[in-house]
Amino acid sequence: MRVVRAARFILSVLTRGWAGIKRRLARFVERIRRAWRYEAHAYWRARPINPNAVLYEAFNGSGILCNPEALFRRLRIASDQSRLRHIWALKDPRAARREYRHDRTVRIVKTGSPAYYRALATSHYLISNATFPPQFCKRPGQVYLNTWHGTPLKHMGYDLLDGAFGTANILRNFVSADYLLAANPFMARQMYERAYKLDGIFRGRMLLAGSPRIDRQILTADQARAARVRLAPLNITGREIVLYAPTWKGASFAHPDDDLDVLLDRVRQITAGIDSSRYVVLLKTHQAVHALAAGRPDLARVLVPNDLPTNVVLGLASILVTDYSSIFFDFLATGRPIVFFTPDLADFEQSRGLYLAPPELPGPLCRTVAEVVAVIGEVAEHGRLAAFTERYRIAQHDYVGQDDGAASARVIDIVFRGIDPGKLLRQSQLSDRRSMLIYLGGMKPNGITSAALNLLGAIDHSRFDVSVAFARTTAPARRANQRLIDPRVRQFARIGGMNGGFRQRLARRRRAASTVASAVASAVASTVASTVGPAVIAAEFTEEFTRCFGDSRFDHVVDFSGYGPFWAELLLHSPPAVRSIWLHNDLAADAHRSVGGSKRMLRALTQTFASYDRFDSLVSVSPALAAINAEALGIYAPRSKFTVAHNTVDVERIRRGARAAGEPASDLITFVTIGRLSPEKNQARLIRAFALVHARHPLTRLVIVGAGPLQDELAELILDLMLAHAVTLTGALANPYSVLAAADCFVLSSDYEGAPMVLLEALVLERAVVTVAFASVHDALPQAAGLVVPQTDAGLAAGLAAFLRGEVVASAFDHESYARRAVTEFYRAIGVPHPTAHIDLDAELAELAELAPIDAVERASQR
């Protein structure tokens, strides 16, 4: 192996050059650092919590700033809190270490360092105004206060286009918090409960205590002098400050646009237009942009230093000029004029969105620098903006009504002294809806994802609070499917990985291997369970559930994928809930299916099977499939746990996709099949059958939609049979419905299936259906729909020929009745109590009895 690695290294040097080697070395070094961080974090998570330690982090380590800074200052002078030891996490700790080098009560750590993870794991109090990193998992005994960083004017969270993708770590932090600080009721309602969908799930305390950072705006004469000394390099002596504080722009907070040239030009133009003997214009950049600004010499004379708290500067400023920044809410507490400089208002409203309409803003909207200069002149002459007096008063009442300089004291009373918050506590918004968490799977373009998306649209959201989980990904096709999730659904996109050092990760792998070996060797579920080390697994997976979902609780927990042992185990370690797992196919056959000579799914599925006895229900998507799975997998769980819930179908989404279909060629007959190009789908059989038919009917065409491991093999078969002109492999399509709608007949050639969604989709689009007789076919197709033929080349060819003779036509499909039955079966399968005040499941099923397929046991006996 060493020789092979050395040869690969030499080859890479020759082919990529030293630049490539440097990149590989950099990646290797980063992996070493990451491993070391995991080791440090794992070590300290096993150590006792320090009851006197407080960890502060602001803007992911940008400085000693914002609400955490205000609380830190107040705690340090509180005589009854002298026991506390204060730890600040900073990206660049050098200046702060110099400042506090003689103070034994304050320690500075570098974000991401082993010392940081020690503090994160062992501090009793955790205070952040943004988020802790993905590795963070609150331990029992820790108290987490998230203060956030201001009342939002810009759209946040799910209110943004594609916002769910960016909320992953934010939502995870929020549901982990013991306290969320809301500066005002608007912030609580609009941001926390709506934009981040905490309504119905947040179990901590939401405090309406005002904003601690605004306390810092109320300056004594000594504090004001000290702050002006800090700003002396900006030549402010004897002049009033006009603070220009725009927000960041761009598509990503982590990678904002560099618009500093524009900002500097505006500062210069405003300065040129006003009385510069009376006013000085200073630039305060957003935290996201400051790293870009700090290194520019041309900004040195106007840029407010980042380590001077923004609210201290607001306390000095006479006029605020801003655009869409939440900083204006803070400035309201001063009672001084606000000017909104918004030359791109229309574009910004369309691309980002605002919670307040322009007529609600407590100051004039200026589109040009000349207008800004004119407003500053009006203030200079009259001391105020008389036209906005009433708007300003209303805004002060709504947004800074409690900011009297004592917000920090109120928060400390509640969090550190345990004083009853009383009226400062926003009443819990936990609803009386039943809650469910559904793991959707990998979000690949396949039948399971389609079924999951359909289900989320079919659930009655007035009766159920629905959350979904999946692994966060940047893969375009999976992201596209994520965007199709019903907007009423809360999304937990899993980021990061399980905590633990090398030994723990190695032990997990060994236990997984032991599970597979035991299952294969003994095929006895009890033996499998006994080899796994349940106590160790319980602790690790319970912690991981907390890392992913915080303090959330769910009545029903659903593994809708059913193919991943990790997710099955994770969901089994939720707090008490009714837990179910879906079986979309003949899973024993899937486990032993060979692709390229390898049974790729055997290990994962065997581990999943070993968890079945701990689920409350094992849900197949048709009665015949339930019988098949109960027979093959009954050694892992009692047969009484095997049950049925048909897949739902989203008629509107199918029809929307179908509208993109082009006009079919009038002289051609097109057959279509849709599915993954893998052995169990057996598209090779369809190609061979089509070759037999095409020889007699040359005006026929076959379209195969999908991608998979057999794509090259199928392409070769098409060439061998000289069908390149008549058979098309499209690959995976974002919208297969347009192809399905343009075809004349849908064909399915699988060796085995569960309840393939594509059959229902074909019926919705009124396509004729020809399918081979896989075991659950009569459950998958409504009665009398389509033509079922033998699973042979000749049988399938006969079915295609029958369609050409006009003997197979599209069947009527009562999709509304089918959908009602399917969702009612889902409720029953996941353990929704019945009868309930809202849903009488027995009545629903009785009403739809005429649509029910033959009972699973009866079907099995017929075979």
mmCIF file of N, CA, C and O in Angstrom, residues 443-520:
data_model
loop_
_atom_site.group_PDB
_atom_site.id
_atom_site.type_symbol
_atom_site.label_atom_id
_atom_site.label_comp_id
_atom_site.label_asym_id
_atom_site.label_seq_id
_atom_site.Cartn_x
_atom_site.Cartn_y
_atom_site.Cartn_z
ATOM 1 N N MET A 443 -33.454 13.054 -0.729
ATOM 2 C CA MET A 443 -33.985 14.103 -1.607
ATOM 3 C C MET A 443 -33.509 13.962 -3.048
ATOM 4 O O MET A 443 -33.527 14.915 -3.827
ATOM 5 N N LYS A 444 -33.098 12.747 -3.434
ATOM 6 C CA LYS A 444 -32.747 12.504 -4.831
ATOM 7 C C LYS A 444 -34.026 12.499 -5.673
ATOM 8 O O LYS A 444 -35.126 12.253 -5.155
ATOM 9 N N PRO A 445 -33.898 12.754 -6.968
ATOM 10 C CA PRO A 445 -35.079 12.669 -7.832
ATOM 11 C C PRO A 445 -35.496 11.210 -8.012
ATOM 12 O O PRO A 445 -34.984 10.510 -8.879
ATOM 13 N N ASN A 446 -36.378 10.716 -7.178
ATOM 14 C CA ASN A 446 -36.847 9.341 -7.276
ATOM 15 C C ASN A 446 -38.256 9.235 -6.717
ATOM 16 O O ASN A 446 -38.847 10.224 -6.269
ATOM 17 N N GLY A 447 -38.788 8.021 -6.736
ATOM 18 C CA GLY A 447 -40.163 7.822 -6.309
ATOM 19 C C GLY A 447 -40.399 8.123 -4.847
ATOM 20 O O GLY A 447 -41.467 8.629 -4.475
ATOM 21 N N ILE A 448 -39.422 7.813 -3.986
ATOM 22 C CA ILE A 448 -39.596 8.083 -2.560
ATOM 23 C C ILE A 448 -39.690 9.580 -2.325
ATOM 24 O O ILE A 448 -40.544 10.054 -1.555
ATOM 25 N N THR A 449 -38.836 10.348 -2.968
ATOM 26 C CA THR A 449 -38.902 11.797 -2.810
ATOM 27 C C THR A 449 -40.221 12.338 -3.322
ATOM 28 O O THR A 449 -40.845 13.202 -2.682
ATOM 29 N N SER A 450 -40.676 11.850 -4.476
ATOM 30 C CA SER A 450 -41.975 12.296 -4.999
ATOM 31 C C SER A 450 -43.097 11.977 -4.023
ATOM 32 O O SER A 450 -43.969 12.815 -3.757
ATOM 33 N N ALA A 451 -43.073 10.764 -3.479
ATOM 34 C CA ALA A 451 -44.105 10.366 -2.525
ATOM 35 C C ALA A 451 -44.067 11.240 -1.282
ATOM 36 O O ALA A 451 -45.116 11.631 -0.737
ATOM 37 N N ALA A 452 -42.850 11.564 -0.815
ATOM 38 C CA ALA A 452 -42.720 12.399 0.383
ATOM 39 C C ALA A 452 -43.258 13.803 0.126
ATOM 40 O O ALA A 452 -43.986 14.376 0.953
ATOM 41 N N LEU A 453 -42.899 14.380 -1.011
ATOM 42 C CA LEU A 453 -43.379 15.725 -1.330
ATOM 43 C C LEU A 453 -44.902 15.742 -1.470
ATOM 44 O O LEU A 453 -45.576 16.684 -1.021
ATOM 45 N N ASN A 454 -45.448 14.710 -2.081
ATOM 46 C CA ASN A 454 -46.898 14.613 -2.209
ATOM 47 C C ASN A 454 -47.569 14.542 -0.843
ATOM 48 O O ASN A 454 -48.586 15.189 -0.590
ATOM 49 N N LEU A 455 -46.978 13.741 0.033
ATOM 50 C CA LEU A 455 -47.537 13.562 1.371
ATOM 51 C C LEU A 455 -47.574 14.887 2.127
ATOM 52 O O LEU A 455 -48.571 15.215 2.789
ATOM 53 N N LEU A 456 -46.496 15.670 2.032
ATOM 54 C CA LEU A 456 -46.427 16.928 2.778
ATOM 55 C C LEU A 456 -47.510 17.898 2.330
ATOM 56 O O LEU A 456 -47.982 18.719 3.128
ATOM 57 N N GLY A 457 -47.910 17.818 1.072
ATOM 58 C CA GLY A 457 -49.001 18.653 0.600
ATOM 59 C C GLY A 457 -50.364 18.132 0.998
ATOM 60 O O GLY A 457 -51.333 18.905 1.078
ATOM 61 N N ALA A 458 -50.471 16.828 1.263
ATOM 62 C CA ALA A 458 -51.764 16.217 1.563
ATOM 63 C C ALA A 458 -52.130 16.281 3.049
ATOM 64 O O ALA A 458 -53.304 16.231 3.406
ATOM 65 N N ILE A 459 -51.136 16.382 3.921
ATOM 66 C CA ILE A 459 -51.399 16.436 5.361
ATOM 67 C C ILE A 459 -52.222 17.681 5.690
ATOM 68 O O ILE A 459 -52.017 18.754 5.120
ATOM 69 N N ASP A 460 -53.138 17.556 6.630
ATOM 70 C CA ASP A 460 -53.955 18.683 7.073
ATOM 71 C C ASP A 460 -53.143 19.511 8.070
ATOM 72 O O ASP A 460 -53.022 19.160 9.243
ATOM 73 N N HIS A 461 -52.592 20.624 7.611
ATOM 74 C CA HIS A 461 -51.688 21.417 8.447
ATOM 75 C C HIS A 461 -52.426 22.228 9.501
ATOM 76 O O HIS A 461 -51.788 22.777 10.405
ATOM 77 N N SER A 462 -53.733 22.298 9.414
ATOM 78 C CA SER A 462 -54.482 22.942 10.493
ATOM 79 C C SER A 462 -54.588 22.016 11.699
ATOM 80 O O SER A 462 -54.885 22.476 12.803
ATOM 81 N N ARG A 463 -54.321 20.735 11.510
ATOM 82 C CA ARG A 463 -54.409 19.744 12.588
ATOM 83 C C ARG A 463 -53.061 19.201 13.015
ATOM 84 O O ARG A 463 -52.939 18.623 14.093
ATOM 85 N N PHE A 464 -52.057 19.365 12.147
ATOM 86 C CA PHE A 464 -50.744 18.794 12.438
ATOM 87 C C PHE A 464 -49.651 19.838 12.223
ATOM 88 O O PHE A 464 -49.655 20.559 11.218
ATOM 89 N N ASP A 465 -48.732 19.907 13.160
ATOM 90 C CA ASP A 465 -47.521 20.718 13.025
ATOM 91 C C ASP A 465 -46.440 19.797 12.461
ATOM 92 O O ASP A 465 -46.045 18.821 13.102
ATOM 93 N N VAL A 466 -45.946 20.111 11.259
ATOM 94 C CA VAL A 466 -45.092 19.175 10.530
ATOM 95 C C VAL A 466 -43.678 19.733 10.392
ATOM 96 O O VAL A 466 -43.469 20.851 9.931
ATOM 97 N N SER A 467 -42.700 18.920 10.802
ATOM 98 C CA SER A 467 -41.284 19.199 10.568
ATOM 99 C C SER A 467 -40.713 18.069 9.738
ATOM 100 O O SER A 467 -41.153 16.922 9.855
ATOM 101 N N VAL A 468 -39.731 18.398 8.906
ATOM 102 C CA VAL A 468 -39.060 17.363 8.126
ATOM 103 C C VAL A 468 -37.556 17.459 8.361
ATOM 104 O O VAL A 468 -37.026 18.508 8.743
ATOM 105 N N ALA A 469 -36.884 16.360 8.119
ATOM 106 C CA ALA A 469 -35.433 16.293 8.276
ATOM 107 C C ALA A 469 -34.820 15.657 7.039
ATOM 108 O O ALA A 469 -35.421 14.785 6.408
ATOM 109 N N PHE A 470 -33.621 16.106 6.715
ATOM 110 C CA PHE A 470 -32.839 15.532 5.624
ATOM 111 C C PHE A 470 -31.430 16.074 5.772
ATOM 112 O O PHE A 470 -31.183 17.025 6.522
ATOM 113 N N ALA A 471 -30.493 15.473 5.066
ATOM 114 C CA ALA A 471 -29.112 15.943 5.114
ATOM 115 C C ALA A 471 -28.971 17.172 4.223
ATOM 116 O O ALA A 471 -29.403 17.167 3.069
ATOM 117 N N ARG A 472 -28.367 18.219 4.757
ATOM 118 C CA ARG A 472 -28.158 19.433 3.971
ATOM 119 C C ARG A 472 -27.172 19.141 2.840
ATOM 120 O O ARG A 472 -26.152 18.500 3.042
ATOM 121 N N THR A 473 -27.488 19.610 1.648
ATOM 122 C CA THR A 473 -26.657 19.332 0.488
ATOM 123 C C THR A 473 -26.663 20.523 -0.447
ATOM 124 O O THR A 473 -27.598 21.341 -0.420
ATOM 125 N N THR A 474 -25.618 20.625 -1.257
ATOM 126 C CA THR A 474 -25.586 21.654 -2.300
ATOM 127 C C THR A 474 -25.825 21.061 -3.682
ATOM 128 O O THR A 474 -25.766 21.781 -4.678
ATOM 129 N N ALA A 475 -26.091 19.747 -3.772
ATOM 130 C CA ALA A 475 -26.342 19.105 -5.064
ATOM 131 C C ALA A 475 -27.570 19.741 -5.718
ATOM 132 O O ALA A 475 -28.641 19.797 -5.106
ATOM 133 N N PRO A 476 -27.446 20.229 -6.941
ATOM 134 C CA PRO A 476 -28.548 20.984 -7.561
ATOM 135 C C PRO A 476 -29.873 20.227 -7.603
ATOM 136 O O PRO A 476 -30.919 20.808 -7.311
ATOM 137 N N ALA A 477 -29.844 18.947 -7.988
ATOM 138 C CA ALA A 477 -31.102 18.198 -8.111
ATOM 139 C C ALA A 477 -31.781 18.047 -6.755
ATOM 140 O O ALA A 477 -33.007 18.142 -6.645
ATOM 141 N N ARG A 478 -30.998 17.818 -5.716
ATOM 142 C CA ARG A 478 -31.582 17.655 -4.382
ATOM 143 C C ARG A 478 -32.081 18.988 -3.848
ATOM 144 O O ARG A 478 -33.131 19.052 -3.191
ATOM 145 N N ARG A 479 -31.320 20.057 -4.126
ATOM 146 C CA ARG A 479 -31.786 21.377 -3.721
ATOM 147 C C ARG A 479 -33.107 21.718 -4.411
ATOM 148 O O ARG A 479 -33.999 22.327 -3.816
ATOM 149 N N ALA A 480 -33.220 21.327 -5.674
ATOM 150 C CA ALA A 480 -34.458 21.599 -6.409
ATOM 151 C C ALA A 480 -35.634 20.897 -5.746
ATOM 152 O O ALA A 480 -36.730 21.466 -5.637
ATOM 153 N N ASN A 481 -35.429 19.680 -5.284
ATOM 154 C CA ASN A 481 -36.500 18.970 -4.587
ATOM 155 C C ASN A 481 -36.808 19.608 -3.242
ATOM 156 O O ASN A 481 -37.975 19.656 -2.822
ATOM 157 N N GLN A 482 -35.781 20.104 -2.557
ATOM 158 C CA GLN A 482 -36.021 20.779 -1.279
ATOM 159 C C GLN A 482 -36.928 21.987 -1.468
ATOM 160 O O GLN A 482 -37.785 22.274 -0.632
ATOM 161 N N ARG A 483 -36.754 22.684 -2.586
ATOM 162 C CA ARG A 483 -37.580 23.868 -2.841
ATOM 163 C C ARG A 483 -39.052 23.509 -3.055
ATOM 164 O O ARG A 483 -39.922 24.384 -2.973
ATOM 165 N N LEU A 484 -39.324 22.258 -3.347
ATOM 166 C CA LEU A 484 -40.704 21.828 -3.587
ATOM 167 C C LEU A 484 -41.428 21.440 -2.299
ATOM 168 O O LEU A 484 -42.616 21.130 -2.326
ATOM 169 N N ILE A 485 -40.719 21.462 -1.167
ATOM 170 C CA ILE A 485 -41.359 21.126 0.108
ATOM 171 C C ILE A 485 -42.448 22.151 0.418
ATOM 172 O O ILE A 485 -42.252 23.358 0.245
ATOM 173 N N ASP A 486 -43.578 21.682 0.864
ATOM 174 C CA ASP A 486 -44.701 22.554 1.181
ATOM 175 C C ASP A 486 -44.240 23.684 2.115
ATOM 176 O O ASP A 486 -43.577 23.441 3.115
ATOM 177 N N PRO A 487 -44.555 24.942 1.794
ATOM 178 C CA PRO A 487 -44.046 26.069 2.596
ATOM 179 C C PRO A 487 -44.556 26.101 4.028
ATOM 180 O O PRO A 487 -44.011 26.836 4.862
ATOM 181 N N ARG A 488 -45.570 25.321 4.331
ATOM 182 C CA ARG A 488 -46.071 25.282 5.712
ATOM 183 C C ARG A 488 -45.222 24.386 6.609
ATOM 184 O O ARG A 488 -45.436 24.337 7.824
ATOM 185 N N VAL A 489 -44.273 23.699 6.017
ATOM 186 C CA VAL A 489 -43.480 22.699 6.733
ATOM 187 C C VAL A 489 -42.181 23.316 7.244
ATOM 188 O O VAL A 489 -41.527 24.083 6.551
ATOM 189 N N ARG A 490 -41.805 22.947 8.450
ATOM 190 C CA ARG A 490 -40.532 23.369 9.050
ATOM 191 C C ARG A 490 -39.442 22.393 8.623
ATOM 192 O O ARG A 490 -39.626 21.180 8.680
ATOM 193 N N GLN A 491 -38.276 22.916 8.208
ATOM 194 C CA GLN A 491 -37.221 22.058 7.676
ATOM 195 C C GLN A 491 -35.999 22.034 8.593
ATOM 196 O O GLN A 491 -35.431 23.086 8.880
ATOM 197 N N PHE A 492 -35.614 20.847 9.018
ATOM 198 C CA PHE A 492 -34.373 20.650 9.746
ATOM 199 C C PHE A 492 -33.382 19.987 8.794
ATOM 200 O O PHE A 492 -33.411 18.771 8.593
ATOM 201 N N ALA A 493 -32.533 20.802 8.186
ATOM 202 C CA ALA A 493 -31.496 20.263 7.306
ATOM 203 C C ALA A 493 -30.280 19.927 8.167
ATOM 204 O O ALA A 493 -29.677 20.820 8.758
ATOM 205 N N ARG A 494 -29.935 18.665 8.257
ATOM 206 C CA ARG A 494 -28.849 18.247 9.159
ATOM 207 C C ARG A 494 -27.508 18.719 8.609
ATOM 208 O O ARG A 494 -27.156 18.437 7.465
ATOM 209 N N ILE A 495 -26.771 19.433 9.431
ATOM 210 C CA ILE A 495 -25.424 19.873 9.083
ATOM 211 C C ILE A 495 -24.466 19.351 10.140
ATOM 212 O O ILE A 495 -24.840 19.095 11.282
ATOM 213 N N GLY A 496 -23.203 19.204 9.746
ATOM 214 C CA GLY A 496 -22.223 18.672 10.684
ATOM 215 C C GLY A 496 -22.406 17.176 10.876
ATOM 216 O O GLY A 496 -23.208 16.522 10.195
ATOM 217 N N GLY A 497 -21.639 16.635 11.799
ATOM 218 C CA GLY A 497 -21.689 15.197 12.052
ATOM 219 C C GLY A 497 -21.714 14.906 13.542
ATOM 220 O O GLY A 497 -21.642 15.813 14.380
ATOM 221 N N MET A 498 -21.819 13.629 13.864
ATOM 222 C CA MET A 498 -21.867 13.226 15.262
ATOM 223 C C MET A 498 -20.578 13.635 15.965
ATOM 224 O O MET A 498 -19.482 13.514 15.415
ATOM 225 N N ASN A 499 -20.734 14.114 17.178
ATOM 226 C CA ASN A 499 -19.566 14.448 17.977
ATOM 227 C C ASN A 499 -18.869 13.172 18.436
ATOM 228 O O ASN A 499 -19.466 12.095 18.470
ATOM 229 N N GLY A 500 -17.621 13.314 18.809
ATOM 230 C CA GLY A 500 -16.855 12.161 19.283
ATOM 231 C C GLY A 500 -15.481 12.130 18.659
ATOM 232 O O GLY A 500 -15.283 12.599 17.534
ATOM 233 N N GLY A 501 -14.544 11.574 19.389
ATOM 234 C CA GLY A 501 -13.187 11.452 18.896
ATOM 235 C C GLY A 501 -12.995 10.214 18.055
ATOM 236 O O GLY A 501 -13.944 9.491 17.718
ATOM 237 N N PHE A 502 -11.746 9.945 17.720
ATOM 238 C CA PHE A 502 -11.418 8.829 16.839
ATOM 239 C C PHE A 502 -11.891 7.505 17.419
ATOM 240 O O PHE A 502 -12.441 6.658 16.711
ATOM 241 N N ARG A 503 -11.678 7.312 18.704
ATOM 242 C CA ARG A 503 -12.075 6.041 19.320
ATOM 243 C C ARG A 503 -13.573 5.831 19.240
ATOM 244 O O ARG A 503 -14.034 4.711 18.978
ATOM 245 N N GLN A 504 -14.331 6.886 19.465
ATOM 246 C CA GLN A 504 -15.783 6.745 19.404
ATOM 247 C C GLN A 504 -16.250 6.446 17.982
ATOM 248 O O GLN A 504 -17.140 5.621 17.774
ATOM 249 N N ARG A 505 -15.660 7.129 17.006
ATOM 250 C CA ARG A 505 -16.050 6.861 15.618
ATOM 251 C C ARG A 505 -15.674 5.440 15.217
ATOM 252 O O ARG A 505 -16.442 4.757 14.527
ATOM 253 N N LEU A 506 -14.500 4.989 15.636
ATOM 254 C CA LEU A 506 -14.087 3.623 15.328
ATOM 255 C C LEU A 506 -15.014 2.614 15.985
ATOM 256 O O LEU A 506 -15.398 1.599 15.376
ATOM 257 N N ALA A 507 -15.405 2.899 17.225
ATOM 258 C CA ALA A 507 -16.309 1.988 17.934
ATOM 259 C C ALA A 507 -17.657 1.906 17.228
ATOM 260 O O ALA A 507 -18.259 0.832 17.141
ATOM 261 N N ARG A 508 -18.144 3.042 16.692
ATOM 262 C CA ARG A 508 -19.420 3.022 15.965
ATOM 263 C C ARG A 508 -19.330 2.146 14.724
ATOM 264 O O ARG A 508 -20.255 1.401 14.401
ATOM 265 N N ARG A 509 -18.219 2.258 14.018
ATOM 266 C CA ARG A 509 -18.047 1.429 12.821
ATOM 267 C C ARG A 509 -17.991 -0.053 13.185
ATOM 268 O O ARG A 509 -18.569 -0.885 12.481
ATOM 269 N N ARG A 510 -17.290 -0.369 14.253
ATOM 270 C CA ARG A 510 -17.206 -1.774 14.670
ATOM 271 C C ARG A 510 -18.568 -2.309 15.088
ATOM 272 O O ARG A 510 -18.905 -3.449 14.794
ATOM 273 N N ARG A 511 -19.336 -1.478 15.779
ATOM 274 C CA ARG A 511 -20.666 -1.940 16.188
ATOM 275 C C ARG A 511 -21.551 -2.161 14.967
ATOM 276 O O ARG A 511 -22.326 -3.116 14.912
ATOM 277 N N ALA A 512 -21.427 -1.279 13.971
ATOM 278 C CA ALA A 512 -22.212 -1.457 12.748
ATOM 279 C C ALA A 512 -21.835 -2.750 12.050
ATOM 280 O O ALA A 512 -22.699 -3.513 11.606
ATOM 281 N N ALA A 513 -20.523 -3.024 11.961
ATOM 282 C CA ALA A 513 -20.074 -4.275 11.339
ATOM 283 C C ALA A 513 -20.550 -5.475 12.131
ATOM 284 O O ALA A 513 -20.946 -6.496 11.563
ATOM 285 N N SER A 514 -20.537 -5.353 13.451
ATOM 286 C CA SER A 514 -20.997 -6.450 14.304
ATOM 287 C C SER A 514 -22.481 -6.718 14.098
ATOM 288 O O SER A 514 -22.922 -7.872 14.073
ATOM 289 N N THR A 515 -23.240 -5.650 13.926
ATOM 290 C CA THR A 515 -24.674 -5.807 13.683
ATOM 291 C C THR A 515 -24.928 -6.591 12.406
ATOM 292 O O THR A 515 -25.746 -7.523 12.373
ATOM 293 N N VAL A 516 -24.236 -6.224 11.343
ATOM 294 C CA VAL A 516 -24.419 -6.910 10.062
ATOM 295 C C VAL A 516 -23.998 -8.369 10.176
ATOM 296 O O VAL A 516 -24.725 -9.278 9.749
ATOM 297 N N ALA A 517 -22.826 -8.601 10.752
ATOM 298 C CA ALA A 517 -22.329 -9.976 10.857
ATOM 299 C C ALA A 517 -23.274 -10.837 11.668
ATOM 300 O O ALA A 517 -23.566 -11.983 11.306
ATOM 301 N N SER A 518 -23.775 -10.290 12.762
ATOM 302 C CA SER A 518 -24.669 -11.057 13.617
ATOM 303 C C SER A 518 -25.990 -11.356 12.920
ATOM 304 O O SER A 518 -26.521 -12.459 13.015
ATOM 305 N N ALA A 519 -26.493 -10.343 12.194
ATOM 306 C CA ALA A 519 -27.770 -10.541 11.504
ATOM 307 C C ALA A 519 -27.655 -11.581 10.411
ATOM 308 O O ALA A 519 -28.521 -12.447 10.256
ATOM 309 N N VAL A 520 -26.582 -11.492 9.636
ATOM 310 C CA VAL A 520 -26.396 -12.441 8.536
ATOM 311 C C VAL A 520 -26.176 -13.844 9.074
ATOM 312 O O VAL A 520 -26.697 -14.828 8.541
#
